[in-house]
PDB file of C-alpha atoms in Angstrom:
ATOM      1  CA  UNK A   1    -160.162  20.431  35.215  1.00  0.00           C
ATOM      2  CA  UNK A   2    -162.658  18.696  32.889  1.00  0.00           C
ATOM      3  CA  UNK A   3    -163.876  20.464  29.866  1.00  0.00           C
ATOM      4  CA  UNK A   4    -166.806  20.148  27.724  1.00  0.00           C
ATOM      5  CA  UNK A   5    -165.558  18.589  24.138  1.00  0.00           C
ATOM      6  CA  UNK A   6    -168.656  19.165  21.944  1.00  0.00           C
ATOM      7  CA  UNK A   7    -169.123  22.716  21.228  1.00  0.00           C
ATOM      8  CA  UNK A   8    -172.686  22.217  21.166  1.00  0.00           C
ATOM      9  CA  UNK A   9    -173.205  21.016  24.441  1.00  0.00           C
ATOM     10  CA  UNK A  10    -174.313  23.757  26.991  1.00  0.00           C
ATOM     11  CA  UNK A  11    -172.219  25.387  28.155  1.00  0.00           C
ATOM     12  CA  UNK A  12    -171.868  28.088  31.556  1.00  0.00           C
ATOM     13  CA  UNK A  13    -171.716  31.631  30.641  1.00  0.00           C
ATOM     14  CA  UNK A  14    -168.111  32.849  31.244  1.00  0.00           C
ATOM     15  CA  UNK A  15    -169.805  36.368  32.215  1.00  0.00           C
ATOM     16  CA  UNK A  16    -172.722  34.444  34.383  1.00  0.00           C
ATOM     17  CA  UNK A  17    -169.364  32.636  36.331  1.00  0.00           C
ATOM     18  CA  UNK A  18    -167.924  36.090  37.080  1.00  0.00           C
ATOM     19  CA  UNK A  19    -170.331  37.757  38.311  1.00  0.00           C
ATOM     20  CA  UNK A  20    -171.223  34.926  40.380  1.00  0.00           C
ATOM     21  CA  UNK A  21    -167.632  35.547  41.480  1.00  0.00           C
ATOM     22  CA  UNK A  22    -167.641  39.174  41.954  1.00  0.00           C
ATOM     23  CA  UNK A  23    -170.240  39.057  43.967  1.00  0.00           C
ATOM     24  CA  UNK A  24    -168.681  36.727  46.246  1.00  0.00           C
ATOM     25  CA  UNK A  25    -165.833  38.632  46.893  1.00  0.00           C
ATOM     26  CA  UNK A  26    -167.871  42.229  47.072  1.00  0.00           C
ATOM     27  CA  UNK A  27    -170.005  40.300  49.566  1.00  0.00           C
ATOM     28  CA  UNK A  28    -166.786  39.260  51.645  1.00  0.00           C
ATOM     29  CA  UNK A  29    -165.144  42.713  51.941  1.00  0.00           C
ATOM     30  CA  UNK A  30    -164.422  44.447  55.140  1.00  0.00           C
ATOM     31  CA  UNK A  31    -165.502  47.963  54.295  1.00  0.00           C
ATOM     32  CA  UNK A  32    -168.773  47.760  52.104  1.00  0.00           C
ATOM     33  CA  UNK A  33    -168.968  51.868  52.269  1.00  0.00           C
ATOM     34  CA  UNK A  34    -165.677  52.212  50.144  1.00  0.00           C
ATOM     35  CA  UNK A  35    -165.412  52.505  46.748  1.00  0.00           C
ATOM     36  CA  UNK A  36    -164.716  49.396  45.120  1.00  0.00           C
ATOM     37  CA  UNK A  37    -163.282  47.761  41.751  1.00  0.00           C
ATOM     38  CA  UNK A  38    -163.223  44.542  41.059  1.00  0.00           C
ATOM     39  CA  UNK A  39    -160.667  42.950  38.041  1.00  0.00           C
ATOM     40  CA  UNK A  40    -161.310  39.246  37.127  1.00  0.00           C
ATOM     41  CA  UNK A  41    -158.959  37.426  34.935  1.00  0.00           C
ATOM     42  CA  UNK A  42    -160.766  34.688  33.243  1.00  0.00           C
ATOM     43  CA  UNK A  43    -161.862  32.123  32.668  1.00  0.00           C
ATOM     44  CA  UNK A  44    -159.808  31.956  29.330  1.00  0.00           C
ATOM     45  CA  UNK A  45    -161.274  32.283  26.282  1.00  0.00           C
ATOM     46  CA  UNK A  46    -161.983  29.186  24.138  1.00  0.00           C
ATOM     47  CA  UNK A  47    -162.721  27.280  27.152  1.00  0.00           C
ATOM     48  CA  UNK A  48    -165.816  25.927  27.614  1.00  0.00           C
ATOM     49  CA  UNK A  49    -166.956  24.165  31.046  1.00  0.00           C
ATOM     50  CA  UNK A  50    -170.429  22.586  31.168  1.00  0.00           C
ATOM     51  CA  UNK A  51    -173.403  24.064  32.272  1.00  0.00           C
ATOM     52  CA  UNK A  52    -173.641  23.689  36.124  1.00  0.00           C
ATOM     53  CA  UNK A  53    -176.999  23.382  38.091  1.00  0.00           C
ATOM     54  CA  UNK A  54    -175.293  25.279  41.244  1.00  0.00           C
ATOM     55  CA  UNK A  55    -171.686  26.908  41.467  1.00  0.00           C
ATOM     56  CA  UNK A  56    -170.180  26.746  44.476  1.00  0.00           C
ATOM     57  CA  UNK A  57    -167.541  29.877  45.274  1.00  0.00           C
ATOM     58  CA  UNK A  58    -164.487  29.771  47.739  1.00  0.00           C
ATOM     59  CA  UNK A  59    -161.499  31.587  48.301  1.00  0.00           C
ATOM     60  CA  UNK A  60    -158.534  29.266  47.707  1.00  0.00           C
ATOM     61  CA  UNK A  61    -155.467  29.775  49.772  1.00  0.00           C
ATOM     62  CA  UNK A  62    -155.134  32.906  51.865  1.00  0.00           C
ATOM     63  CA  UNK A  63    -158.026  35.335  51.582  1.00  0.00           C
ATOM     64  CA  UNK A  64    -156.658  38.981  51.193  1.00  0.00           C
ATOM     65  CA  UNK A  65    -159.346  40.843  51.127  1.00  0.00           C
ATOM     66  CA  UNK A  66    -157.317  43.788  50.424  1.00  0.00           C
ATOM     67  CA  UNK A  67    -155.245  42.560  47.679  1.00  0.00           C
ATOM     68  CA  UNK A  68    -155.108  40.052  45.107  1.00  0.00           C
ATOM     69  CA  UNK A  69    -156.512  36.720  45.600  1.00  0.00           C
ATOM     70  CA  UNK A  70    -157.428  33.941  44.298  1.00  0.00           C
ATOM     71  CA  UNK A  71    -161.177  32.376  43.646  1.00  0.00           C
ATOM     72  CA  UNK A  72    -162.265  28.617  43.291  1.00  0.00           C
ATOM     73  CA  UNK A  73    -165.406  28.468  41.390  1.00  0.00           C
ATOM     74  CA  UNK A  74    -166.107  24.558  41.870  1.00  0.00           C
ATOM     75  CA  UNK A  75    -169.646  22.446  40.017  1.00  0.00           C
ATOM     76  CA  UNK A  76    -170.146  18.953  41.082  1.00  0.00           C
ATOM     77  CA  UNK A  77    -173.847  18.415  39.250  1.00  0.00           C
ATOM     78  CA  UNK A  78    -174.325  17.526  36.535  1.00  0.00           C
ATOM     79  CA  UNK A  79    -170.912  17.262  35.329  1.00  0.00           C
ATOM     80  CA  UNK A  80    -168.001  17.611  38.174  1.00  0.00           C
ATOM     81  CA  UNK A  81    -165.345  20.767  37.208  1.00  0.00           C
ATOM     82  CA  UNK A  82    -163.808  23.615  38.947  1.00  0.00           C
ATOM     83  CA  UNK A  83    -161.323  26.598  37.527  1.00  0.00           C
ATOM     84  CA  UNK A  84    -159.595  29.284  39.644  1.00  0.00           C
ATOM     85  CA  UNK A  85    -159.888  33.141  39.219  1.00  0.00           C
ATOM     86  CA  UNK A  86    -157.239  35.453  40.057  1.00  0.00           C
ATOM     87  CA  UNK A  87    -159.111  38.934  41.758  1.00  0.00           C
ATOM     88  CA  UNK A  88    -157.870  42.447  42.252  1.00  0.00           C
ATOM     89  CA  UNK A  89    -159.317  44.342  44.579  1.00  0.00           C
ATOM     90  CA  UNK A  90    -158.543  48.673  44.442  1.00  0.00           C
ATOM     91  CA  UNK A  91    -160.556  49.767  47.300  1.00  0.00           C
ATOM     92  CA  UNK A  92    -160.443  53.596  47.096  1.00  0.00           C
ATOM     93  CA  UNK A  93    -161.680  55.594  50.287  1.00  0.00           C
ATOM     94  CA  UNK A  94    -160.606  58.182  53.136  1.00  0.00           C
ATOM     95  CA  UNK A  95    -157.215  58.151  54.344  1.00  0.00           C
ATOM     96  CA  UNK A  96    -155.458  60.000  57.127  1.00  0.00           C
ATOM     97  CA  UNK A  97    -151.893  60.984  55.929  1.00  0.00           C
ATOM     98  CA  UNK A  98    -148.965  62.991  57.218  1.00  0.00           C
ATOM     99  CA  UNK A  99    -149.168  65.999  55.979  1.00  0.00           C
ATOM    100  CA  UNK A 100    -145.507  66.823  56.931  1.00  0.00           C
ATOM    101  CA  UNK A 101    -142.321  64.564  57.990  1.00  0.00           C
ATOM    102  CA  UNK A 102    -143.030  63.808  61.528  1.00  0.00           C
ATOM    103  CA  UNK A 103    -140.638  62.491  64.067  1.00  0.00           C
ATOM    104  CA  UNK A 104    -141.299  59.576  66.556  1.00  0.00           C
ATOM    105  CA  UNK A 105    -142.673  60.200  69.737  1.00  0.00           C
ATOM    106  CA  UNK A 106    -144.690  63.417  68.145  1.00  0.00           C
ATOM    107  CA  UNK A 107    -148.244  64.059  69.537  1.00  0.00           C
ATOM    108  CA  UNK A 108    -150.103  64.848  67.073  1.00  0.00           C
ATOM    109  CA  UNK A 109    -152.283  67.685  66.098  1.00  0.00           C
ATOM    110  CA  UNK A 110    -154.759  68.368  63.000  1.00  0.00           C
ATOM    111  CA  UNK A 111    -152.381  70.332  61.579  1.00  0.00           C
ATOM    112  CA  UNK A 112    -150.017  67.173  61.278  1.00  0.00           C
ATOM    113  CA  UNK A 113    -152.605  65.169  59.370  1.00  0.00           C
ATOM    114  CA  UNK A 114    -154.621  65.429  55.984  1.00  0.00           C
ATOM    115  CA  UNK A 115    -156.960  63.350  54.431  1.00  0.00           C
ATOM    116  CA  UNK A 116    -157.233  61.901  50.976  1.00  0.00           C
ATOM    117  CA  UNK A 117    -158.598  59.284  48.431  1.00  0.00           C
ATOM    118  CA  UNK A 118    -156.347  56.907  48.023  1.00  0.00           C
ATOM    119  CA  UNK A 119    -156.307  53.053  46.758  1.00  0.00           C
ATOM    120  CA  UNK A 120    -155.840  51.331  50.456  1.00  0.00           C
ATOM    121  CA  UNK A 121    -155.732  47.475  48.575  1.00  0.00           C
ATOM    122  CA  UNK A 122    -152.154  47.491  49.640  1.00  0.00           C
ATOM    123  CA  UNK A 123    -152.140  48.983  52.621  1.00  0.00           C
ATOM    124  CA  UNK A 124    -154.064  46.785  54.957  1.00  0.00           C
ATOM    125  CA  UNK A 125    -157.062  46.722  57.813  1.00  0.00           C
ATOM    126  CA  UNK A 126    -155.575  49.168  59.866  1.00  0.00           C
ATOM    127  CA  UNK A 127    -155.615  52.617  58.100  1.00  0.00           C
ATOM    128  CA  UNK A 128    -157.570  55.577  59.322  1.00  0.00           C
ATOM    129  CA  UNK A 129    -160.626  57.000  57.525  1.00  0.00           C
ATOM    130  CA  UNK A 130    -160.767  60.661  59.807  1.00  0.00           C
ATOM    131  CA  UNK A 131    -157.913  62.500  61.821  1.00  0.00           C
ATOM    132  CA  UNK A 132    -160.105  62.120  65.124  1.00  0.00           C
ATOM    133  CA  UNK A 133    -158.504  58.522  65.634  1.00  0.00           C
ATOM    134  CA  UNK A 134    -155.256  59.832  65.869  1.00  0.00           C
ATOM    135  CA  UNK A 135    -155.515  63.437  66.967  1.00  0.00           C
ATOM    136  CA  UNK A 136    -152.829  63.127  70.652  1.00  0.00           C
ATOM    137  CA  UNK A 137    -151.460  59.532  69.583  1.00  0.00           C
ATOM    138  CA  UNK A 138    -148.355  59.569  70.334  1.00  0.00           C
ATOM    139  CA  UNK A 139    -146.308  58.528  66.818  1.00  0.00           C
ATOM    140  CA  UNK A 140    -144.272  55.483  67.483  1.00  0.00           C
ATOM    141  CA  UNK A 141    -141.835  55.666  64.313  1.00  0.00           C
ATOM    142  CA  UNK A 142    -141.347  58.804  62.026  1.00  0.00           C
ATOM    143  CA  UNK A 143    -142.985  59.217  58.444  1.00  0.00           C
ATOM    144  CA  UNK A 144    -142.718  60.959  55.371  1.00  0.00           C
ATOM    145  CA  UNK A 145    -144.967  63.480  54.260  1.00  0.00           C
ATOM    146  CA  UNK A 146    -147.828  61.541  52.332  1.00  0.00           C
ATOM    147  CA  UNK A 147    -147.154  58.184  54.350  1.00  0.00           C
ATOM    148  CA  UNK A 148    -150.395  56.867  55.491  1.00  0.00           C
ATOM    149  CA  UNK A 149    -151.577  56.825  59.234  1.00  0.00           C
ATOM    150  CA  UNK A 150    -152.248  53.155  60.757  1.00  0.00           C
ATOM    151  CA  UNK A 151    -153.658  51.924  64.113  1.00  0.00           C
ATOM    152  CA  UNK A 152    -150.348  50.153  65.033  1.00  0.00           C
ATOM    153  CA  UNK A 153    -148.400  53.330  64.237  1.00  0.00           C
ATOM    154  CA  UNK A 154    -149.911  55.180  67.771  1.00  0.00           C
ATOM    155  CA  UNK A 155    -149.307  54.729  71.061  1.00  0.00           C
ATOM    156  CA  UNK A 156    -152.429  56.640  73.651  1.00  0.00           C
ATOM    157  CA  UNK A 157    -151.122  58.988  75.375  1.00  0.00           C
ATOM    158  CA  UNK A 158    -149.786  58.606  79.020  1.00  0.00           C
ATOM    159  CA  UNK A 159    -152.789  59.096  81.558  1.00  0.00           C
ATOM    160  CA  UNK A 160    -150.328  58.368  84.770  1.00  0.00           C
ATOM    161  CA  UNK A 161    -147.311  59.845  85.379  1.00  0.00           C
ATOM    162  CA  UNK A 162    -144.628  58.523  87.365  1.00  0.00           C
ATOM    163  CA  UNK A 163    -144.515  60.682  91.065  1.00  0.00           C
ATOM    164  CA  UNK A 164    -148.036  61.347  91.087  1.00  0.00           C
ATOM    165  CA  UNK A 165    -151.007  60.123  92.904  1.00  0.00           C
ATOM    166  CA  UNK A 166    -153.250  58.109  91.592  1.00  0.00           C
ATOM    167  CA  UNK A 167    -156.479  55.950  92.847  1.00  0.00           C
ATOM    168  CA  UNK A 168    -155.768  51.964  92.977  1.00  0.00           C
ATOM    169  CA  UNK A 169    -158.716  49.977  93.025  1.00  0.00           C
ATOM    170  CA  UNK A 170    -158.595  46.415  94.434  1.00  0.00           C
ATOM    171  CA  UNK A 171    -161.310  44.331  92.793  1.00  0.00           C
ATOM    172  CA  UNK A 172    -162.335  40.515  92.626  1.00  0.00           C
ATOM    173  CA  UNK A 173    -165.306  38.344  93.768  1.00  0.00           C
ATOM    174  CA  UNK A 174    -167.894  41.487  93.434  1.00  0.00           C
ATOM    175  CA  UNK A 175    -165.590  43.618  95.848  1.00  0.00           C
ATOM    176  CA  UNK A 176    -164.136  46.720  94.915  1.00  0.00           C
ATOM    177  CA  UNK A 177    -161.772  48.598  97.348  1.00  0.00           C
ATOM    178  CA  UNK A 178    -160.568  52.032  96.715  1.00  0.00           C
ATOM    179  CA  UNK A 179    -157.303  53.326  97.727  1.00  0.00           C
ATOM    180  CA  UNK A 180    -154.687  55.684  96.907  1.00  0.00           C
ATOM    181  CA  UNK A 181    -150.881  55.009  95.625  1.00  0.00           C
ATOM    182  CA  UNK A 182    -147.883  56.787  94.159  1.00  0.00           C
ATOM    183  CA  UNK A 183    -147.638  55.650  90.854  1.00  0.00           C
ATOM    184  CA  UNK A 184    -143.656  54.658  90.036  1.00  0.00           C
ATOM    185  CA  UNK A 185    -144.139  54.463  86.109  1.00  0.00           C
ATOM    186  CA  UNK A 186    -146.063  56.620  83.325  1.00  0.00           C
ATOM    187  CA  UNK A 187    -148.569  54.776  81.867  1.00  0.00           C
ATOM    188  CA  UNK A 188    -151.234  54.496  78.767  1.00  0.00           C
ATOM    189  CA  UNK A 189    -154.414  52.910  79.005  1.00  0.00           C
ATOM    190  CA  UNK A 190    -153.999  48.997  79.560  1.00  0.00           C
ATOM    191  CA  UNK A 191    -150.841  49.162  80.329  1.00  0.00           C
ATOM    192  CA  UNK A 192    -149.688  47.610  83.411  1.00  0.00           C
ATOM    193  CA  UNK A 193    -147.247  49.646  85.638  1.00  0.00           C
ATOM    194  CA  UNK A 194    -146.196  49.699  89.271  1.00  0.00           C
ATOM    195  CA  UNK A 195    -147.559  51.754  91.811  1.00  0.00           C
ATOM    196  CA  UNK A 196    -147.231  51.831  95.781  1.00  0.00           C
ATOM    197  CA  UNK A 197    -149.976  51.487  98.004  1.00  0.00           C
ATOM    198  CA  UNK A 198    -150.157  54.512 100.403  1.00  0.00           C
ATOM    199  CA  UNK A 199    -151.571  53.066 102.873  1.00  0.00           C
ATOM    200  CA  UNK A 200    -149.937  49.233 103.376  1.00  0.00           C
ATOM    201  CA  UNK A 201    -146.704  51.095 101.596  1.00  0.00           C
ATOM    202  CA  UNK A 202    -146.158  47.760  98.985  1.00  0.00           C
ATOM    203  CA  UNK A 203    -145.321  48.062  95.923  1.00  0.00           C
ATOM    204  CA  UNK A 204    -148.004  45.893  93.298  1.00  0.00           C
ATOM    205  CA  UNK A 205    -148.350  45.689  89.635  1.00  0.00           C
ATOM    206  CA  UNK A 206    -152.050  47.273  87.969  1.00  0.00           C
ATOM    207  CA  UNK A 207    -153.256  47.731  85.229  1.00  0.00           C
ATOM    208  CA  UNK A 208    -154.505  51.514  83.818  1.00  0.00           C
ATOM    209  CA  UNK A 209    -157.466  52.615  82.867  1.00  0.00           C
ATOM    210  CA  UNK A 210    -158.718  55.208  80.544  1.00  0.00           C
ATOM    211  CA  UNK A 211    -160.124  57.204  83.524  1.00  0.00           C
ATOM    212  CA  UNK A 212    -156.205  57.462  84.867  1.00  0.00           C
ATOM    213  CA  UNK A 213    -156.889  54.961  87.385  1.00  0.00           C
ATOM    214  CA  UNK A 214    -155.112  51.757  88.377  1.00  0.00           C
ATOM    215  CA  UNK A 215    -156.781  48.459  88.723  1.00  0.00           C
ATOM    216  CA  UNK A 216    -155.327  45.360  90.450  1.00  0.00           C
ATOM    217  CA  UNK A 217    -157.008  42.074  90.276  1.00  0.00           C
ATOM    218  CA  UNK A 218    -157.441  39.478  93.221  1.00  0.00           C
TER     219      UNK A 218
END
């Protein structure tokens, strides 16, 4: 890291370098709708770095844009420096919760959900902003009243049923054949499950669609 020795040489404006940097990152966030605040440490007082004709701004190391993380601010012209500048990021915006303890394998209804304001830095992509996106998910693991709801939390609820019939489609090459077959498992949309075709009586793997269907591939 080179710094400028003569106090009055120009100098970059610490403020000017982070809000080139805050920018960066507010540009670079997943969720641009949510509220946002953005704390800079740096760069340290009584340290000068020359003026710089262009900054150039990368994340260094993993980029959490979530969390903390750290920012390279780098200048090559016309003297050659660069500093690093640790970010927090509190993202505060909608965010389904239990509203009660909930056990695994629970379908859930509105009245098992709630929604608040809450700082979701820490928490990852994959929380939910309205109850509609889980509303009959199945739960996967129990929670605590308060915990958060997230995508990898649900399971879709079985559309096939092990016993029942079901249409198979055969499909490949353009062709589509329709059949029907006793499906052997319960299954959720894109899961793949066996089934038994009626009419040639084999047993084959598909795959399930939304629509309760099976699909095989050929």
């Amino acid at each position: 890291m080179i710094v400028s020795p003569c106090a009055q040489a120009a100098v970059e404006n610490p403020a000017t370098i982070r809000e080139i940097v805050r920018n960066f990152v507010r540009a670079h966030l997943p969720d641009q709708s949510a509220a946002v605040h953005i704390q800079l440490d740096g760069p340290a007082p009584g340290i000068h770095f020359p003026a710089c004709s262009k900054l150039k701004v990368t994340y260094f190391g993993y980029s959490n844009p979530y969390g903390n993380q750290t920012v390279q601010v780098h200048c090559q012209s016309p003297s050659s420096w660069q500093l690093y500048l640790p970010v927090q990021i509190q993202m505060d915006q909608s965010v389904v919760i239990a509203s009660r303890p909930l056990s695994a394998g629970s379908i859930l209804q509105a009245g098992d959900l709630a929604v608040v304001r809450r700082d979701t830095s820490g928490l990852g992509g994959n929380t939910l902003s309205s109850p509609q996106g889980a509303i009959g998910k199945i739960l996967r693991f129990g929670t605590l009243a308060g915990q958060p709801i997230t995508t990898t939390m649900l399971n879709a609820p079985d559309v096939v049923h092990a016993g029942e019939q079901v249409t198979l489609y055969a499909q490949g090459n353009g062709i589509r054949i329709a059949t029907i077959a006793d499906a052997i498992e319960n299954g959720r949309p894109g899961q793949s499950i066996m089934v038994r075709n009626l009419q040639s009586g084999r047993v084959i793997r598909g795959t399930v669609t939304a629509q309760g269907h099976v699909v095989v591939d050929f």
